[in-house]
Coordinates of C-alpha atoms and ligand atoms in Angstrom, one line a residue:
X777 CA -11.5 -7.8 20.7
X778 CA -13.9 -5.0 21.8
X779 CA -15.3 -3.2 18.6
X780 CA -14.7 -0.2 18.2
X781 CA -16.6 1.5 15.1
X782 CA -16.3 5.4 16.6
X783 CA -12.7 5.1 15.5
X784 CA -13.8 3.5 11.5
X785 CA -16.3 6.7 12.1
X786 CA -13.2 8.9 12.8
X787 CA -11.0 7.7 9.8
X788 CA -13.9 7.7 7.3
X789 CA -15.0 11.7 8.3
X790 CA -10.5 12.5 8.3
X791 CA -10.4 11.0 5.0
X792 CA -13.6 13.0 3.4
X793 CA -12.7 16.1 5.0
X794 CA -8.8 16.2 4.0
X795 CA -8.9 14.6 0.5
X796 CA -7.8 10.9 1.5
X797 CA -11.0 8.8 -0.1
X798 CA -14.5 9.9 -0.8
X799 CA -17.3 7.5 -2.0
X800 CA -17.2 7.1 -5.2
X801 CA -20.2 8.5 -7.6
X802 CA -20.8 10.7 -4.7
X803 CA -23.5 12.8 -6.4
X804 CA -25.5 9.9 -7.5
X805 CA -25.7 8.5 -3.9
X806 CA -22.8 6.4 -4.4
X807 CA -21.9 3.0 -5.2
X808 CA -21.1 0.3 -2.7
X809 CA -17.7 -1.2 -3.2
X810 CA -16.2 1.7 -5.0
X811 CA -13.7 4.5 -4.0
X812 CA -12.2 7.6 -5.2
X813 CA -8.8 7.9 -3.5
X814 CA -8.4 11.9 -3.6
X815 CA -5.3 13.7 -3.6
X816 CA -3.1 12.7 -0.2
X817 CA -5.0 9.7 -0.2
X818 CA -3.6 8.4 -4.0
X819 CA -0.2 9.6 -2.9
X820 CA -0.2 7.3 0.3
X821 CA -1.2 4.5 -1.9
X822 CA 1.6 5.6 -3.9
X823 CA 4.0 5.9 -1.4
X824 CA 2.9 2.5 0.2
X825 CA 3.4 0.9 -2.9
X826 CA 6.7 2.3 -3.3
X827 CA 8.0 0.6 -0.2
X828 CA 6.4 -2.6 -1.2
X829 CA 8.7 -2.7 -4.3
X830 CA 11.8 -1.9 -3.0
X831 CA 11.0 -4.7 -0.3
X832 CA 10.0 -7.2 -2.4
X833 CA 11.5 -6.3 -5.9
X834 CA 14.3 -3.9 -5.7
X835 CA 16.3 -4.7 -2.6
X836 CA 16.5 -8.5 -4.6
X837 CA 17.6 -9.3 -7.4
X838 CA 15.9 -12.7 -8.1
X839 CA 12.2 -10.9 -8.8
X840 CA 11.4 -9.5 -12.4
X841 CA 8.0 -6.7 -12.6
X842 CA 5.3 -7.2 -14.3
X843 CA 2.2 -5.2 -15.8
X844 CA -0.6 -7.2 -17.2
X845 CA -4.3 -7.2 -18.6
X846 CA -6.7 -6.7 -16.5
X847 CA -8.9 -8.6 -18.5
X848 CA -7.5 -12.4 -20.6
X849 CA -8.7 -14.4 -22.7
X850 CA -11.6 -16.7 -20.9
X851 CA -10.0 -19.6 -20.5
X852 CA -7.3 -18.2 -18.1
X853 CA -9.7 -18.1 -15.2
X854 CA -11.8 -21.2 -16.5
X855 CA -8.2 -23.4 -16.3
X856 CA -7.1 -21.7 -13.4
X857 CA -10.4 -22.9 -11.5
X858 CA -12.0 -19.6 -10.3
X859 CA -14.7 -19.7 -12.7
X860 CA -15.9 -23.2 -11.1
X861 CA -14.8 -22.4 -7.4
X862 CA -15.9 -18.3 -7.3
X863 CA -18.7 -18.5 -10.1
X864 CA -21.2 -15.5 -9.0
X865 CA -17.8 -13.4 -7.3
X866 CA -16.4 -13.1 -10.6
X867 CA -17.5 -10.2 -12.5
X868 CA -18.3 -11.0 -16.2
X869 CA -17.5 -8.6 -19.2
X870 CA -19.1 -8.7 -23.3
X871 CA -16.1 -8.6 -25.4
X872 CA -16.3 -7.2 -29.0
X873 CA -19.9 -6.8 -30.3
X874 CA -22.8 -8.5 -31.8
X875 CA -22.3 -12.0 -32.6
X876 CA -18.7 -12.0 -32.1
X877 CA -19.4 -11.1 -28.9
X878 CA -17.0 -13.3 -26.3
X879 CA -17.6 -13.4 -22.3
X880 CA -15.0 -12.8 -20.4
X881 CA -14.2 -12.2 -16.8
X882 CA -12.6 -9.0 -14.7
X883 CA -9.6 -10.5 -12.8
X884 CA -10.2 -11.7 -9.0
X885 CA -6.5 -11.6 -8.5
X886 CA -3.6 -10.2 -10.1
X887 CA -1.8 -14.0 -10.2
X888 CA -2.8 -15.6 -12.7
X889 CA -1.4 -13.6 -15.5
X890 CA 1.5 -13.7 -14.1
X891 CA 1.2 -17.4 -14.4
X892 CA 0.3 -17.3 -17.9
X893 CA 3.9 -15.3 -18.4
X894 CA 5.8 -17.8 -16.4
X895 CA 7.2 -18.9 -20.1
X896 CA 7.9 -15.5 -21.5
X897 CA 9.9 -14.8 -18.4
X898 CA 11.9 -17.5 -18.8
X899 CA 12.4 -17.0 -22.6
X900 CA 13.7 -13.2 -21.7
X901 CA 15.5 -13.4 -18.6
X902 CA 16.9 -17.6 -18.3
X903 CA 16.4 -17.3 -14.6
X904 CA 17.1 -20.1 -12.7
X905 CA 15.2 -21.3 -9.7
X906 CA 14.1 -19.7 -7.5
X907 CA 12.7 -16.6 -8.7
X908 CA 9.7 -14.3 -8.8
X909 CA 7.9 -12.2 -10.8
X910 CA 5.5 -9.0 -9.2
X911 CA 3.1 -7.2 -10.0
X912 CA 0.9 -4.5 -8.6
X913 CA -2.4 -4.0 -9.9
X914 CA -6.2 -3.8 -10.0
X915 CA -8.4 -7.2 -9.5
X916 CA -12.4 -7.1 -9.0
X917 CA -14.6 -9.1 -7.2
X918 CA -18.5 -8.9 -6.6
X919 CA -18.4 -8.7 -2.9
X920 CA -21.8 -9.7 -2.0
X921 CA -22.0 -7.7 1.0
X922 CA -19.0 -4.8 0.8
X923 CA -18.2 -3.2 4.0
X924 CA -16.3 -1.5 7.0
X925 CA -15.2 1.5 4.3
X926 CA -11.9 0.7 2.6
X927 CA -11.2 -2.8 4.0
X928 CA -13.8 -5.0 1.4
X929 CA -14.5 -3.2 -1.8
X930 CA -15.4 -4.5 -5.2
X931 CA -12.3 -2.9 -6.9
X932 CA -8.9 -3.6 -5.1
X933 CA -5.8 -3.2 -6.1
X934 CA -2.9 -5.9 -5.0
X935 CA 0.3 -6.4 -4.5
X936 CA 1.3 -9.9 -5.3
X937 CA 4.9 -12.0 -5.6
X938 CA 4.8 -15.4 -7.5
X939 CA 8.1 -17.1 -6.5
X940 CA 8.8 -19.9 -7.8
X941 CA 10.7 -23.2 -6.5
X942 CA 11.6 -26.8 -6.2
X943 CA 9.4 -28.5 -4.5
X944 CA 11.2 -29.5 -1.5
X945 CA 12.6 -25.8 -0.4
X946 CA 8.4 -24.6 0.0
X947 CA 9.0 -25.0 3.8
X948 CA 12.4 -22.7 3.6
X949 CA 11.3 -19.9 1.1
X950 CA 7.7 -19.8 2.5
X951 CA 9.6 -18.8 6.2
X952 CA 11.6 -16.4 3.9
X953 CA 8.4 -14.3 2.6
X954 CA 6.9 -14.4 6.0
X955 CA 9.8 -12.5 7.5
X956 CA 9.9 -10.3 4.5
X957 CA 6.1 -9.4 5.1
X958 CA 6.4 -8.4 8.6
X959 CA 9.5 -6.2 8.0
X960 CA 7.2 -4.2 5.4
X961 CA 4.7 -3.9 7.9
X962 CA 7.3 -2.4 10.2
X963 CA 8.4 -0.2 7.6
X964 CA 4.6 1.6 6.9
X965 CA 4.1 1.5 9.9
X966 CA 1.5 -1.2 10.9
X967 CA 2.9 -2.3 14.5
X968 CA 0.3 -5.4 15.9
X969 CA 0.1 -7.8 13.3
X970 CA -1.6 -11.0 14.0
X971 CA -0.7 -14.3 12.6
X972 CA -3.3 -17.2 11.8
X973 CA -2.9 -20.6 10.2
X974 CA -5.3 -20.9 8.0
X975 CA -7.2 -24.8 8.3
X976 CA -7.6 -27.1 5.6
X977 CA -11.1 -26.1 5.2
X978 CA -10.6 -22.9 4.8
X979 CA -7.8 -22.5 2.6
X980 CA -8.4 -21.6 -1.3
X981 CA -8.6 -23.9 -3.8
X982 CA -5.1 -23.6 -4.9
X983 CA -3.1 -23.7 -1.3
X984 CA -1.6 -26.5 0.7
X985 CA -0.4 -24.1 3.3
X986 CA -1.9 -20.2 4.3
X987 CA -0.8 -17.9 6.9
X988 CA -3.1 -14.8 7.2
X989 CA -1.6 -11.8 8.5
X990 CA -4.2 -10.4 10.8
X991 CA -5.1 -7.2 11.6
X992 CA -7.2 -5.8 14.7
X993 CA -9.9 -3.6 12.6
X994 CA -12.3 -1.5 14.9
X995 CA -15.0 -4.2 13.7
X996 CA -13.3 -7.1 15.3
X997 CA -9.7 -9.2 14.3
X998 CA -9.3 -9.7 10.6
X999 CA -7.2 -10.7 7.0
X1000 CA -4.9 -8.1 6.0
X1001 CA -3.0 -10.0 3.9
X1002 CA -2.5 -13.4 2.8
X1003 CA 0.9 -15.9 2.4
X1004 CA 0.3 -19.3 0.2
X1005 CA 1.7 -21.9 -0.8
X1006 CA 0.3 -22.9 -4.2
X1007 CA 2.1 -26.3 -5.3
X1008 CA 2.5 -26.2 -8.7
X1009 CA -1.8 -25.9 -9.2
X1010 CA -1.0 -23.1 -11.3
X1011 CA 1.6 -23.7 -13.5
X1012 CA 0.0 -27.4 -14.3
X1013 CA -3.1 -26.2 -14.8
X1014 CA -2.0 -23.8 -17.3
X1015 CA 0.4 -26.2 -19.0
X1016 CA 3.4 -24.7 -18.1
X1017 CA 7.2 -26.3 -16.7
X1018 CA 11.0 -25.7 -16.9
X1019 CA 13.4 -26.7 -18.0
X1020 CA 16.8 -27.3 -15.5
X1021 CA 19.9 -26.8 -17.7
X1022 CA 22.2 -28.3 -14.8
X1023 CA 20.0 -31.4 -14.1
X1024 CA 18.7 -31.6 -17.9
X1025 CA 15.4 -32.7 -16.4
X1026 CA 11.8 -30.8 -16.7
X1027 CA 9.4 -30.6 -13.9
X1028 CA 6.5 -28.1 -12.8
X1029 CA 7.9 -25.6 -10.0
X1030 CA 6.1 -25.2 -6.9
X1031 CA 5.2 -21.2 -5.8
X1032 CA 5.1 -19.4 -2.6
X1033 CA 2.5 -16.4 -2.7
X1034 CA 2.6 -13.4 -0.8
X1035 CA -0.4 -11.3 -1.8
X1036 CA -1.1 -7.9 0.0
X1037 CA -4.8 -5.9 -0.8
X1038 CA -3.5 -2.3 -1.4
X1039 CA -6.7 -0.7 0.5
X1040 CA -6.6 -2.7 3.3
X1041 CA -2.6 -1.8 4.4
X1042 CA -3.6 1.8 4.1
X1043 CA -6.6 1.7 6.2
X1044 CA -4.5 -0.3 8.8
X1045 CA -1.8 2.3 7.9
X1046 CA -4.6 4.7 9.1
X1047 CA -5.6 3.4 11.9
X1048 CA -2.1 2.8 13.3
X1049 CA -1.3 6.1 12.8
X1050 CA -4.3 7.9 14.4
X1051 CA -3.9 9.9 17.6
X1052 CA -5.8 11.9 19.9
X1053 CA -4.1 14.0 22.4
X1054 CA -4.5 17.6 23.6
X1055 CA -1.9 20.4 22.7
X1056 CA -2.1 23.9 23.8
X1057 CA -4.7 22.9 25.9
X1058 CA -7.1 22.1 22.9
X1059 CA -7.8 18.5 21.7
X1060 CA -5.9 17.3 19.1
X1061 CA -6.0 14.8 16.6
X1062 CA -3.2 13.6 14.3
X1063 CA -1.9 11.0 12.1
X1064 CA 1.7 9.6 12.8
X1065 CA 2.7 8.3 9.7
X1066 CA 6.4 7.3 9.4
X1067 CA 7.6 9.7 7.0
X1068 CA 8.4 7.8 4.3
X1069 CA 5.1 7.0 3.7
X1070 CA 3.7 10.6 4.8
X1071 CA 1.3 12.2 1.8
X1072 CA 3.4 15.5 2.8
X1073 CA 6.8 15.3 4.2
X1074 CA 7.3 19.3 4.9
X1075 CA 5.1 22.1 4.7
X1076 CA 6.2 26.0 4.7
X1077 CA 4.6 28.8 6.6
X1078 CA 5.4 32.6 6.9
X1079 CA 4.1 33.4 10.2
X1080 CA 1.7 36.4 8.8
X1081 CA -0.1 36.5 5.4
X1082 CA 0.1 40.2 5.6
X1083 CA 3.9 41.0 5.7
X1084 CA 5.2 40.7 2.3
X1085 CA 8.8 40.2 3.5
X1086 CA 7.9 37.2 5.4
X1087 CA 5.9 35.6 2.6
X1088 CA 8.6 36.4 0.1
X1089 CA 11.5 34.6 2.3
X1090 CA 9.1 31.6 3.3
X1091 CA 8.5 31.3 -0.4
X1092 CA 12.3 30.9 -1.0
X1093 CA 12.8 28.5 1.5
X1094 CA 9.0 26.5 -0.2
X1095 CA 11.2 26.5 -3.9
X1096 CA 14.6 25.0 -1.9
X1097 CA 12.7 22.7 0.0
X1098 CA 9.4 21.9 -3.0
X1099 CA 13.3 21.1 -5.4
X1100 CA 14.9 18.8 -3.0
X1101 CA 11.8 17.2 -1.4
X1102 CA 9.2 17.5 -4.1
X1103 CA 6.4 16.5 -1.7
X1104 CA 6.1 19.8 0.2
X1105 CA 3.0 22.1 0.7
X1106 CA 2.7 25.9 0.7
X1107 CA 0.4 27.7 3.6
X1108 CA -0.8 30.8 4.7
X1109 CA -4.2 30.0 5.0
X1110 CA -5.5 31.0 8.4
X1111 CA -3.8 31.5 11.3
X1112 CA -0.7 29.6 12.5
X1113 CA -2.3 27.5 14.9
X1114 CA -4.9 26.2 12.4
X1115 CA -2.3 25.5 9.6
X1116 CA -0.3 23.2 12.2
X1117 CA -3.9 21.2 12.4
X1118 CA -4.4 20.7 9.0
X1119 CA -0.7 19.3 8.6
X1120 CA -1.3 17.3 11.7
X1121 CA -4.5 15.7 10.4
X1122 CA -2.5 14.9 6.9
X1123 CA 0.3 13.6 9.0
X1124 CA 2.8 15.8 7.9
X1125 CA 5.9 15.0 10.0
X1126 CA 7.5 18.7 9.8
X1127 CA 6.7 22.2 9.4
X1128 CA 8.9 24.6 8.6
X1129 CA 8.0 28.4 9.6
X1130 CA 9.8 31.8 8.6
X1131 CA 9.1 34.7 11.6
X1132 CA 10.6 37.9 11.8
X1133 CA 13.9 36.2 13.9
X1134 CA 14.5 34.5 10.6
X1135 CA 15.0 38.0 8.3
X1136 CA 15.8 40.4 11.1
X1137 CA 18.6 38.6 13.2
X1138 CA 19.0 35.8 10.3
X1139 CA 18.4 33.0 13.2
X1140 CA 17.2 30.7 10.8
X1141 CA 13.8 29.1 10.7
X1142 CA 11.4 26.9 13.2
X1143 CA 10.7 23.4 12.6
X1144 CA 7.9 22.0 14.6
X1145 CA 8.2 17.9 14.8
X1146 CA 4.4 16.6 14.6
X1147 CA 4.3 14.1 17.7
X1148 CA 5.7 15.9 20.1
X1149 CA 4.8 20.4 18.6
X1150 CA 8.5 21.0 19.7
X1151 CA 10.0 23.3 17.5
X1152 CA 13.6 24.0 17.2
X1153 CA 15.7 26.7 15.2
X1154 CA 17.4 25.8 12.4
X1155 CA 19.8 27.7 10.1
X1156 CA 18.9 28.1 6.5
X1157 CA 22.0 27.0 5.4
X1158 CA 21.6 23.5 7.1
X1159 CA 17.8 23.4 6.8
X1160 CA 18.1 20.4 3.7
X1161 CA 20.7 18.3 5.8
X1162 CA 18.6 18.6 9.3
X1163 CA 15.6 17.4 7.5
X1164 CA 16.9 14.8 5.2
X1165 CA 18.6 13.4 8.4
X1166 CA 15.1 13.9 10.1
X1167 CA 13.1 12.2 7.1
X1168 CA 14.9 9.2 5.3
X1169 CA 17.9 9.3 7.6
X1170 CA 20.7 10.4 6.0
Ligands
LIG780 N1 -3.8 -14.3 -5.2 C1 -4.2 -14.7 -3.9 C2 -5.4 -13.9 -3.5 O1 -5.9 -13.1 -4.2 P1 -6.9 -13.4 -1.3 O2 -6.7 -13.8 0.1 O3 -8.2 -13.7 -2.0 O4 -5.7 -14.1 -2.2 C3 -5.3 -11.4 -1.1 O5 -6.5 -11.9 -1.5 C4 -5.4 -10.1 -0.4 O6 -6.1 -9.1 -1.2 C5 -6.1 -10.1 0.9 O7 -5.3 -10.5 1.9 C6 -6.5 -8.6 1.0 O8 -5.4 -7.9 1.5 C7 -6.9 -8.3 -0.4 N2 -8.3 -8.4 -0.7 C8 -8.9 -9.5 -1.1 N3 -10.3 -9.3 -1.3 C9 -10.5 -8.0 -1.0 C10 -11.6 -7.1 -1.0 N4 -12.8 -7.5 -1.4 N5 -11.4 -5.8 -0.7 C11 -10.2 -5.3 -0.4 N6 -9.1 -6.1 -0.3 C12 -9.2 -7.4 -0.6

């Protein structure tokens, strides 16, 4: 694929200049690896999350949630094999002080404590085979070289299923997770994915089978996310089985792994969703996020600053629209064309504007839709219907 790094340059400036991710201990030069997501970009991570758990939790009913300890006792990572196989990668932590002091590690991925729950889960919930537990979370690794912005940092956050079953349904469940993947890549909005069987060579310690979901980054084709299938490395290692009340036998289940890096679906959310056209006969740029995952899903303008009765009415319809909608911005900064930029560039799907047909002939308000700048009157007293049809659909 021909690289294209202008657009990485283009994402990295939209995301300083609007408040999506700055470099982290920016007034100290930095620090490689690290990022501060500010305030649309931590609600997109939000919001992307969101859809990740109703996909892969909440829509089911065979996957329990999970929030565990960043950091565990040593000898989780030591018996789960990444202390021998990733050594340098892992980052190591003093625990308590003076000579009680302990090493321990930062987790490289948020799966083994889940592993180390497998028991409790069972002890709570008596699930039967198959079922999951999920968790989102933050894992570290020392990157020796991090790079290309968001996409390889040395604290991520993932998004990670265990499911666990019998051995001989892998083949069935791991087509299962691989569909469900793709449909949450529909649903942010990440159109070309890419997939690649991983060889035996390549794979981690732990898999017998890996499918990475590629992604086509403006440095060249690459991971976004990753689907094993782990045996039952895991769960032996750590000592763990079940028990099958129907069979009355014991045995170690086997687990399929989806596991999605937070950072790397939202730059590819990013990238899919940047656009450059001209409007008005001025270039334009824009991000078309599908509104469910959009920072902002309205924002409210009185035409002019300076007439009192237009601010007061666009204020109104800002408290209607701030009670049902919640994520909704107030504007009347500048003039109108500027304020449709900003929302543009945030990827704001609507904007909502009160003008003097609104309070003198009560004609309702404008909504502009953000791809196309086509705005249409709508009457105040159907504003919340048109744009929860517009938004989630209903
Ligand atoms: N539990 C399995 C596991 O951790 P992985 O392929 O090492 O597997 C899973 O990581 C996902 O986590 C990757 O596909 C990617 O989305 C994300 N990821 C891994 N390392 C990353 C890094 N250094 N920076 C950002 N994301 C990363």
């Amino acid at each position: 694929m021909e690289k294209d790094n202008n657009k990485l340059e283009k994402i990295v400036s939209l995301c300083k200049r609007r408040g999506f991710v700055y470099p982290s201990s920016e007034i100290y030069g930095g620090f490689s690896g690290f990022w501060h997501y500010g305030h649309y970009g931590a609600i997109l991570k939000e919001n992307i999350k969101f859809v990740w758990k109703q996909k892969f939790i909440f829509e089911r009913s065979d996957v329990f949630m999970t929030d565990t300890s960043i950091i565990s006792n040593p000898k989780v990572l030591e018996s789960s094999g990444h202390v021998e196989n990733f050594g340098n990668e892992i980052f190591k932590t003093m625990i308590g002080t003076g000579e009680e002091a302990i090493t321990s590690y930062l987790r490289p991925e948020t799966a083994q404590s889940i592993f180390i729950d497998f028991k409790n889960t069972i002890d709570t919930h008596h699930p039967t085979l198959p079922f999951g537990i999920a968790q989102i979370g933050k894992a570290f690794r020392n990157e020796i070289s991090p790079r290309d912005f968001i996409f390889r940092d040395r604290e991520l956050e993932q998004m990670e299923v265990e499911y666990f079953i019998r051995e001989n349904d892998w083949e069935k469940y791991f087509e299962e997770w691989r569909e469900n993947m793709k449909n949450f890549a529909k649903e942010v909005g990440i159109n070309d994915i890419f997939e690649l069987e991983v060889p035996t060579d390549d794979r981690a310690h732990y898999s017998k089978r890996t499918i990475d979901f590629l992604f086509d980054w403006p440095f060249g084709r690459g991971e976004l996310w990753g689907l094993a299938y782990r045996t039952d490395f895991d769960l032996k290692n750590h000592g763990l089985d079940y028990f099958d009340e129907e069979s009355g036998t014991r045995f170690i289940p086997h687990v399929i792994e989806p596991s999605l890096g937070v950072e790397r679906t939202m730059l590819a959310v990013l990238l899919s969703a940047y656009t450059e056209d001209e409007m008005d006969g001025e270039k334009r740029v824009f991000l078309k996020l599908s509104p469910n995952i959009a920072p902002i899903k309205i924002a409210v303008f009185p035409l002019l600053k300076n007439k009192p009765e237009l601010v007061k009415k666009a204020r109104e319809i800002f408290s209607l629209l701030k009670k049902e909608f919640k994520s909704v911005e107030f504007d009347d900064n500048g003039n109108i064309g500027k304020r449709y930029r900003r929302q543009d560039e945030i990827g704001t799907p609507f904007c909502v504007t009160v003008d003097f047909d609104t309070i003198e002939k009560g004609e309702g308000v404008t909504v502009r839709d953000r791809d196309t700048g086509e705005q249409e009157r709508v009457l105040e007293s159907g504003l919340v219907a048109y744009l929860q049809n517009k938004i989630f659909g209903i």
